[in-house]
Amino acid sequence: MRQDLRHSELVYSTAQKASAAVTSPVAASWSRCLNLYHLQPEEARKPVLVDEAMFREARERMERLIGSSADEVDRLYQLVGKSGCCIILADQNGIVVDRRGAPGDDVEFRALGLWQQTLWSEASVGTNGIGTALADERAVVIHRDQHFMSANIELSCATAPIRDHLGRLTAALDVSTCRNDVSDMTLAVLSQAVRDAAARVESNLFRQAFAGARIVMVPQANSLSALIAVDGDDLILGATKAARLALKLDDGLIAQGLPAADALRETRGEATSDLEDAERAALRRVLSRANGNVSQAAQMLGISRATLHRKMKRFQLH
């Protein structure tokens, strides 16, 4: 009880300092909880259980994502589940729609509310991994007394948001543990693992949404989840959130039909027209299919061997 009082006092004193809210993401969340959601840290509040209809609707809305993420959630559980962690998948509202946990730990996790159908939004239970990751739209680590509610200070959480094929926030993937011996190093490892898993889920969703397109990784982003989908005419059909940030793309630019080469700022040796680029690319493809045999390539193109040689010389193809 004394520990709960100390935690509540810390929350009040920190959240009321405007400068702290600016410099610390946790303090900023605490400030939201006090001033925006009107929560009290000493309140013995646990995550609410949403009604069956709301839970069923959330599950149906998330059905595709749950299926796409199942392998990654299983892999993450195999990696950390036996060390006293549970894996949580929540929708964009913070409703837990899927989870993994060891049977020996389930009683404790269920008592804390880390169970399907519970609501972990920041507005409902204050600063926590799931709710704060969704509120800030970024990966977070909330370690024990960084939680807003005194009732949750036994938990340590590492959470990453998941975005759909249009870059919209759609879910949160979380690893939580009740162990009191969790070190900063362990949390850093858990955070990296959950971020990597979330990035792979996003990539899977994106590839499924644009199954017939060519998927290109954006080199400028230095991120495995920075992908664009390109059609046969080199026009961008879609882009992940990481790719949109790296290339400064939005729905309007994509809808206009932006060439991938323009978005990627691909450089050429000298200024050329799109028609010349297309002709050069077509010649290279035919020569490749003919294994470099100029006579065969000319026959495939329906032009003379001399004409093909002139075109090859013009485009410096050897």
CSV table of C-alpha atoms in Angstrom, one decimal:
chain,number,residue,atom,x,y,z
A,1,MET,CA,0.0,0.0,0.0
A,2,ARG,CA,2.9,2.3,0.8
A,3,GLN,CA,4.4,1.6,-2.5
A,4,ASP,CA,1.1,2.5,-4.3
A,5,LEU,CA,1.0,5.8,-2.4
A,6,ARG,CA,4.6,6.6,-3.4
A,7,HIS,CA,3.8,5.8,-7.0
A,8,SER,CA,0.7,8.0,-7.0
A,9,GLU,CA,2.6,10.9,-5.5
A,10,LEU,CA,5.3,10.5,-8.2
A,11,VAL,CA,2.7,10.5,-11.0
A,12,TYR,CA,1.0,13.7,-9.7
A,13,SER,CA,4.3,15.6,-9.2
A,14,THR,CA,5.7,14.6,-12.6
A,15,ALA,CA,2.6,15.0,-14.7
A,16,GLN,CA,2.0,18.5,-13.3
A,17,LYS,CA,5.4,19.7,-14.5
A,18,ALA,CA,4.9,21.0,-18.1
A,19,SER,CA,8.6,20.7,-18.9
A,20,ALA,CA,8.6,17.0,-18.0
A,21,ALA,CA,5.7,16.4,-20.3
A,22,VAL,CA,7.6,17.8,-23.2
A,23,THR,CA,10.9,16.0,-22.5
A,24,SER,CA,9.6,12.5,-21.5
A,25,PRO,CA,7.1,10.4,-23.4
A,26,VAL,CA,6.0,8.7,-20.2
A,27,ALA,CA,5.4,12.0,-18.5
A,28,ALA,CA,3.5,13.2,-21.5
A,29,SER,CA,1.3,10.1,-21.2
A,30,TRP,CA,0.8,10.7,-17.5
A,31,SER,CA,-0.2,14.3,-18.2
A,32,ARG,CA,-2.8,13.0,-20.8
A,33,CYS,CA,-4.2,10.6,-18.2
A,34,LEU,CA,-4.6,13.3,-15.6
A,35,ASN,CA,-5.8,16.2,-17.7
A,36,LEU,CA,-7.5,14.6,-20.7
A,37,TYR,CA,-8.9,11.3,-19.4
A,38,HIS,CA,-9.3,12.5,-15.8
A,39,LEU,CA,-7.9,9.3,-14.3
A,40,GLN,CA,-6.4,8.9,-10.8
A,41,PRO,CA,-3.3,6.7,-10.4
A,42,GLU,CA,-4.4,5.4,-6.9
A,43,GLU,CA,-7.7,4.1,-8.3
A,44,ALA,CA,-7.9,0.3,-8.2
A,45,ARG,CA,-8.9,0.2,-11.8
A,46,LYS,CA,-8.4,-3.0,-13.9
A,47,PRO,CA,-9.0,-3.3,-17.7
A,48,VAL,CA,-12.7,-3.6,-18.4
A,49,LEU,CA,-14.2,-6.6,-20.3
A,50,VAL,CA,-16.0,-5.4,-23.4
A,51,ASP,CA,-19.3,-7.0,-24.2
A,52,GLU,CA,-19.6,-10.0,-26.5
A,53,ALA,CA,-21.0,-8.0,-29.4
A,54,MET,CA,-18.1,-5.5,-29.4
A,55,PHE,CA,-15.6,-8.3,-29.0
A,56,ARG,CA,-17.1,-10.3,-31.8
A,57,GLU,CA,-17.1,-7.2,-34.1
A,58,ALA,CA,-13.4,-6.5,-33.2
A,59,ARG,CA,-12.5,-10.1,-34.0
A,60,GLU,CA,-14.3,-10.0,-37.3
A,61,ARG,CA,-12.7,-6.7,-38.3
A,62,MET,CA,-9.3,-8.1,-37.4
A,63,GLU,CA,-9.8,-11.6,-38.9
A,64,ARG,CA,-7.4,-11.0,-41.8
A,65,LEU,CA,-4.7,-9.5,-39.6
A,66,ILE,CA,-5.0,-12.3,-37.0
A,67,GLY,CA,-4.5,-14.8,-39.7
A,68,SER,CA,-1.6,-12.9,-41.3
A,69,SER,CA,0.1,-12.4,-37.9
A,70,ALA,CA,-0.4,-15.9,-36.5
A,71,ASP,CA,3.0,-17.3,-37.5
A,72,GLU,CA,4.8,-14.2,-36.2
A,73,VAL,CA,2.9,-14.3,-32.9
A,74,ASP,CA,3.7,-18.0,-32.6
A,75,ARG,CA,7.3,-17.4,-33.4
A,76,LEU,CA,7.5,-14.6,-30.8
A,77,TYR,CA,5.9,-16.8,-28.2
A,78,GLN,CA,8.4,-19.6,-28.9
A,79,LEU,CA,11.2,-17.0,-28.4
A,80,VAL,CA,10.0,-15.5,-25.1
A,81,GLY,CA,6.9,-17.3,-23.8
A,82,LYS,CA,8.7,-19.8,-21.6
A,83,SER,CA,10.5,-16.9,-19.7
A,84,GLY,CA,7.3,-15.7,-18.1
A,85,CYS,CA,6.0,-13.5,-21.0
A,86,CYS,CA,2.7,-13.4,-22.7
A,87,ILE,CA,2.0,-12.2,-26.2
A,88,ILE,CA,-0.9,-9.8,-26.9
A,89,LEU,CA,-2.5,-8.7,-30.1
A,90,ALA,CA,-4.9,-5.8,-29.7
A,91,ASP,CA,-7.0,-3.9,-32.2
A,92,GLN,CA,-6.7,-0.1,-32.9
A,93,ASN,CA,-9.0,0.6,-29.9
A,94,GLY,CA,-6.9,-1.5,-27.5
A,95,ILE,CA,-9.2,-4.5,-27.4
A,96,VAL,CA,-7.3,-7.8,-26.9
A,97,VAL,CA,-8.3,-10.0,-29.8
A,98,ASP,CA,-5.6,-12.7,-29.6
A,99,ARG,CA,-2.9,-13.8,-27.1
A,100,ARG,CA,-0.4,-16.5,-26.3
A,101,GLY,CA,0.7,-17.5,-22.8
A,102,ALA,CA,2.1,-20.4,-20.9
A,103,PRO,CA,-0.6,-22.3,-18.9
A,104,GLY,CA,1.4,-21.9,-15.7
A,105,ASP,CA,1.4,-18.1,-16.0
A,106,ASP,CA,-2.2,-17.7,-17.2
A,107,VAL,CA,-3.8,-17.3,-13.8
A,108,GLU,CA,-1.6,-14.3,-13.0
A,109,PHE,CA,-2.0,-12.8,-16.4
A,110,ARG,CA,-5.8,-13.2,-16.4
A,111,ALA,CA,-6.0,-11.6,-12.9
A,112,LEU,CA,-4.1,-8.6,-14.3
A,113,GLY,CA,-6.4,-8.4,-17.3
A,114,LEU,CA,-4.0,-9.6,-20.0
A,115,TRP,CA,-6.7,-11.7,-21.6
A,116,GLN,CA,-8.9,-11.7,-24.6
A,117,GLN,CA,-11.8,-9.3,-24.7
A,118,THR,CA,-10.2,-6.8,-22.2
A,119,LEU,CA,-9.7,-3.1,-23.1
A,120,TRP,CA,-6.1,-1.7,-22.7
A,121,SER,CA,-6.6,1.8,-24.2
A,122,GLU,CA,-4.8,4.6,-22.5
A,123,ALA,CA,-8.1,6.4,-21.8
A,124,SER,CA,-9.3,3.3,-19.9
A,125,VAL,CA,-6.3,2.2,-17.8
A,126,GLY,CA,-3.8,5.0,-18.2
A,127,THR,CA,-0.2,4.7,-19.4
A,128,ASN,CA,0.5,1.1,-20.6
A,129,GLY,CA,2.3,-0.6,-23.4
A,130,ILE,CA,-0.7,-1.2,-25.7
A,131,GLY,CA,-2.6,2.0,-25.0
A,132,THR,CA,0.4,4.3,-25.2
A,133,ALA,CA,1.8,2.7,-28.3
A,134,LEU,CA,-1.6,3.2,-30.0
A,135,ALA,CA,-1.9,6.8,-28.6
A,136,ASP,CA,1.7,7.8,-29.7
A,137,GLU,CA,1.7,5.6,-32.8
A,138,ARG,CA,5.2,4.3,-32.1
A,139,ALA,CA,6.9,1.5,-30.3
A,140,VAL,CA,7.1,1.9,-26.5
A,141,VAL,CA,8.5,0.2,-23.4
A,142,ILE,CA,6.6,0.8,-20.2
A,143,HIS,CA,8.5,-0.7,-17.3
A,144,ARG,CA,6.7,-1.4,-14.0
A,145,ASP,CA,6.2,2.0,-12.2
A,146,GLN,CA,6.1,3.8,-15.5
A,147,HIS,CA,2.5,2.6,-15.7
A,148,PHE,CA,0.0,5.3,-14.7
A,149,MET,CA,-2.2,3.1,-12.5
A,150,SER,CA,-0.7,1.7,-9.3
A,151,ALA,CA,-2.6,-1.5,-10.0
A,152,ASN,CA,-0.4,-2.1,-13.1
A,153,ILE,CA,3.1,-1.4,-11.7
A,154,GLU,CA,3.9,-5.1,-11.5
A,155,LEU,CA,3.9,-5.3,-15.3
A,156,SER,CA,6.7,-4.6,-17.8
A,157,CYS,CA,5.5,-4.2,-21.5
A,158,ALA,CA,7.2,-3.8,-24.8
A,159,THR,CA,4.8,-2.9,-27.6
A,160,ALA,CA,4.9,-2.0,-31.3
A,161,PRO,CA,2.1,-0.6,-33.5
A,162,ILE,CA,1.0,-2.4,-36.7
A,163,ARG,CA,-0.2,-0.5,-39.7
A,164,ASP,CA,-2.3,-1.8,-42.6
A,165,HIS,CA,-1.4,-1.7,-46.3
A,166,LEU,CA,-2.5,1.9,-46.5
A,167,GLY,CA,-0.2,3.0,-43.6
A,168,ARG,CA,-3.1,3.3,-41.2
A,169,LEU,CA,-2.8,2.3,-37.5
A,170,THR,CA,-4.7,-0.9,-37.1
A,171,ALA,CA,-3.3,-2.9,-34.2
A,172,ALA,CA,-0.7,-3.3,-31.5
A,173,LEU,CA,1.6,-6.3,-30.8
A,174,ASP,CA,2.7,-6.5,-27.2
A,175,VAL,CA,5.0,-8.6,-25.0
A,176,SER,CA,4.2,-8.3,-21.2
A,177,THR,CA,5.8,-9.9,-18.2
A,178,CYS,CA,5.2,-9.8,-14.4
A,179,ARG,CA,8.7,-10.8,-13.4
A,180,ASN,CA,10.3,-8.4,-11.0
A,181,ASP,CA,13.9,-9.2,-12.2
A,182,VAL,CA,13.5,-7.8,-15.7
A,183,SER,CA,16.6,-5.7,-16.6
A,184,ASP,CA,16.8,-2.8,-19.1
A,185,MET,CA,18.9,-5.1,-21.3
A,186,THR,CA,16.1,-7.7,-21.3
A,187,LEU,CA,13.5,-5.1,-22.1
A,188,ALA,CA,15.6,-3.8,-25.0
A,189,VAL,CA,15.8,-7.3,-26.4
A,190,LEU,CA,12.1,-7.8,-26.1
A,191,SER,CA,11.4,-4.4,-27.6
A,192,GLN,CA,13.5,-5.2,-30.7
A,193,ALA,CA,11.9,-8.6,-31.0
A,194,VAL,CA,8.4,-7.2,-31.0
A,195,ARG,CA,9.3,-4.4,-33.4
A,196,ASP,CA,10.8,-6.9,-35.8
A,197,ALA,CA,7.7,-9.1,-35.6
A,198,ALA,CA,5.4,-6.1,-36.1
A,199,ALA,CA,7.4,-5.1,-39.2
A,200,ARG,CA,7.1,-8.6,-40.7
A,201,VAL,CA,3.3,-8.6,-40.1
A,202,GLU,CA,3.0,-5.2,-41.8
A,203,SER,CA,5.1,-6.6,-44.8
A,204,ASN,CA,2.8,-9.7,-45.0
A,205,LEU,CA,-0.3,-7.5,-45.0
A,206,PHE,CA,1.1,-5.3,-47.7
A,207,ARG,CA,2.2,-8.1,-50.0
A,208,GLN,CA,-1.2,-9.8,-49.6
A,209,ALA,CA,-3.0,-6.6,-50.4
A,210,PHE,CA,-0.9,-6.1,-53.6
A,211,ALA,CA,-0.5,-9.7,-54.6
A,212,GLY,CA,-0.3,-9.0,-58.3
A,213,ALA,CA,2.2,-6.1,-58.1
A,214,ARG,CA,6.0,-5.9,-58.0
A,215,ILE,CA,7.1,-5.2,-54.5
A,216,VAL,CA,10.1,-2.9,-54.2
A,217,MET,CA,12.1,-2.1,-51.0
A,218,VAL,CA,12.9,1.6,-50.6
A,219,PRO,CA,16.7,1.8,-50.1
A,220,GLN,CA,16.6,5.3,-48.7
A,221,ALA,CA,14.5,4.2,-45.7
A,222,ASN,CA,17.0,1.6,-44.4
A,223,SER,CA,13.9,-0.4,-43.1
A,224,LEU,CA,12.7,-3.8,-44.1
A,225,SER,CA,9.1,-2.6,-43.9
A,226,ALA,CA,9.6,0.3,-46.3
A,227,LEU,CA,7.9,-1.2,-49.3
A,228,ILE,CA,6.1,0.1,-52.4
A,229,ALA,CA,3.9,-1.8,-54.8
A,230,VAL,CA,4.5,-1.1,-58.5
A,231,ASP,CA,2.4,-2.1,-61.5
A,232,GLY,CA,3.7,-3.1,-65.0
A,233,ASP,CA,3.9,0.5,-66.1
A,234,ASP,CA,6.2,1.4,-63.1
A,235,LEU,CA,3.4,3.4,-61.4
A,236,ILE,CA,3.1,3.2,-57.6
A,237,LEU,CA,0.0,1.4,-56.4
A,238,GLY,CA,0.6,1.5,-52.7
A,239,ALA,CA,3.2,2.2,-50.0
A,240,THR,CA,3.8,1.2,-46.4
A,241,LYS,CA,4.0,3.8,-43.7
A,242,ALA,CA,7.8,3.6,-43.6
A,243,ALA,CA,7.9,4.1,-47.4
A,244,ARG,CA,5.5,7.0,-47.3
A,245,LEU,CA,7.7,8.8,-44.7
A,246,ALA,CA,10.9,8.1,-46.6
A,247,LEU,CA,9.6,9.2,-50.0
A,248,LYS,CA,7.1,11.8,-48.8
A,249,LEU,CA,4.2,10.0,-50.4
A,250,ASP,CA,0.5,10.4,-49.6
A,251,ASP,CA,-2.8,9.0,-50.9
A,252,GLY,CA,-3.1,11.9,-53.4
A,253,LEU,CA,0.3,11.4,-55.0
A,254,ILE,CA,-0.3,7.6,-55.2
A,255,ALA,CA,-3.8,8.1,-56.8
A,256,GLN,CA,-2.3,10.4,-59.4
A,257,GLY,CA,-0.1,7.6,-60.7
A,258,LEU,CA,3.4,8.5,-59.6
A,259,PRO,CA,6.2,6.6,-61.4
A,260,ALA,CA,8.3,4.6,-59.0
A,261,ALA,CA,11.5,5.8,-60.7
A,262,ASP,CA,10.5,9.4,-59.9
A,263,ALA,CA,9.7,8.6,-56.3
A,264,LEU,CA,12.9,6.7,-55.8
A,265,ARG,CA,14.9,9.5,-57.5
A,266,GLU,CA,16.7,7.0,-59.6
A,267,THR,CA,19.6,8.8,-61.5
A,268,ARG,CA,20.6,8.2,-65.0
A,269,GLY,CA,23.9,8.9,-66.8
A,270,GLU,CA,22.2,11.6,-69.0
A,271,ALA,CA,18.8,13.1,-69.4
A,272,THR,CA,16.5,10.8,-71.4
A,273,SER,CA,12.9,10.7,-72.3
A,274,ASP,CA,10.5,8.0,-70.9
A,275,LEU,CA,10.1,6.6,-74.4
A,276,GLU,CA,13.8,6.2,-74.8
A,277,ASP,CA,14.0,4.5,-71.4
A,278,ALA,CA,11.2,2.2,-72.3
A,279,GLU,CA,12.9,1.3,-75.7
A,280,ARG,CA,16.2,0.7,-74.0
A,281,ALA,CA,14.6,-1.6,-71.4
A,282,ALA,CA,12.7,-3.5,-74.1
A,283,LEU,CA,15.9,-4.1,-76.0
A,284,ARG,CA,17.7,-5.4,-72.9
A,285,ARG,CA,14.9,-7.8,-72.1
A,286,VAL,CA,14.8,-9.2,-75.6
A,287,LEU,CA,18.6,-9.6,-75.7
A,288,SER,CA,18.5,-11.3,-72.4
A,289,ARG,CA,15.8,-13.8,-73.6
A,290,ALA,CA,17.9,-14.5,-76.7
A,291,ASN,CA,21.0,-15.1,-74.5
A,292,GLY,CA,22.8,-12.2,-76.3
A,293,ASN,CA,22.1,-13.7,-79.8
A,294,VAL,CA,21.6,-10.5,-81.9
A,295,SER,CA,20.1,-12.4,-84.9
A,296,GLN,CA,17.6,-14.2,-82.7
A,297,ALA,CA,16.7,-11.0,-80.8
A,298,ALA,CA,16.2,-9.1,-84.1
A,299,GLN,CA,13.9,-11.9,-85.3
A,300,MET,CA,11.9,-11.7,-82.1
A,301,LEU,CA,11.5,-8.0,-82.5
A,302,GLY,CA,10.6,-8.2,-86.2
A,303,ILE,CA,13.4,-5.9,-87.3
A,304,SER,CA,16.6,-6.4,-89.3
A,305,ARG,CA,19.9,-7.3,-87.6
A,306,ALA,CA,21.4,-4.1,-88.9
A,307,THR,CA,18.6,-2.0,-87.3
A,308,LEU,CA,19.1,-3.8,-84.0
A,309,HIS,CA,22.8,-3.1,-84.1
A,310,ARG,CA,22.1,0.6,-84.7
A,311,LYS,CA,19.7,0.7,-81.7
A,312,MET,CA,22.2,-1.2,-79.5
A,313,LYS,CA,24.9,1.3,-80.4
A,314,ARG,CA,22.6,4.2,-79.7
A,315,PHE,CA,21.8,2.9,-76.2
A,316,GLN,CA,25.3,1.7,-75.6
A,317,LEU,CA,24.2,-1.9,-75.2
A,318,HIS,CA,26.9,-4.5,-75.7
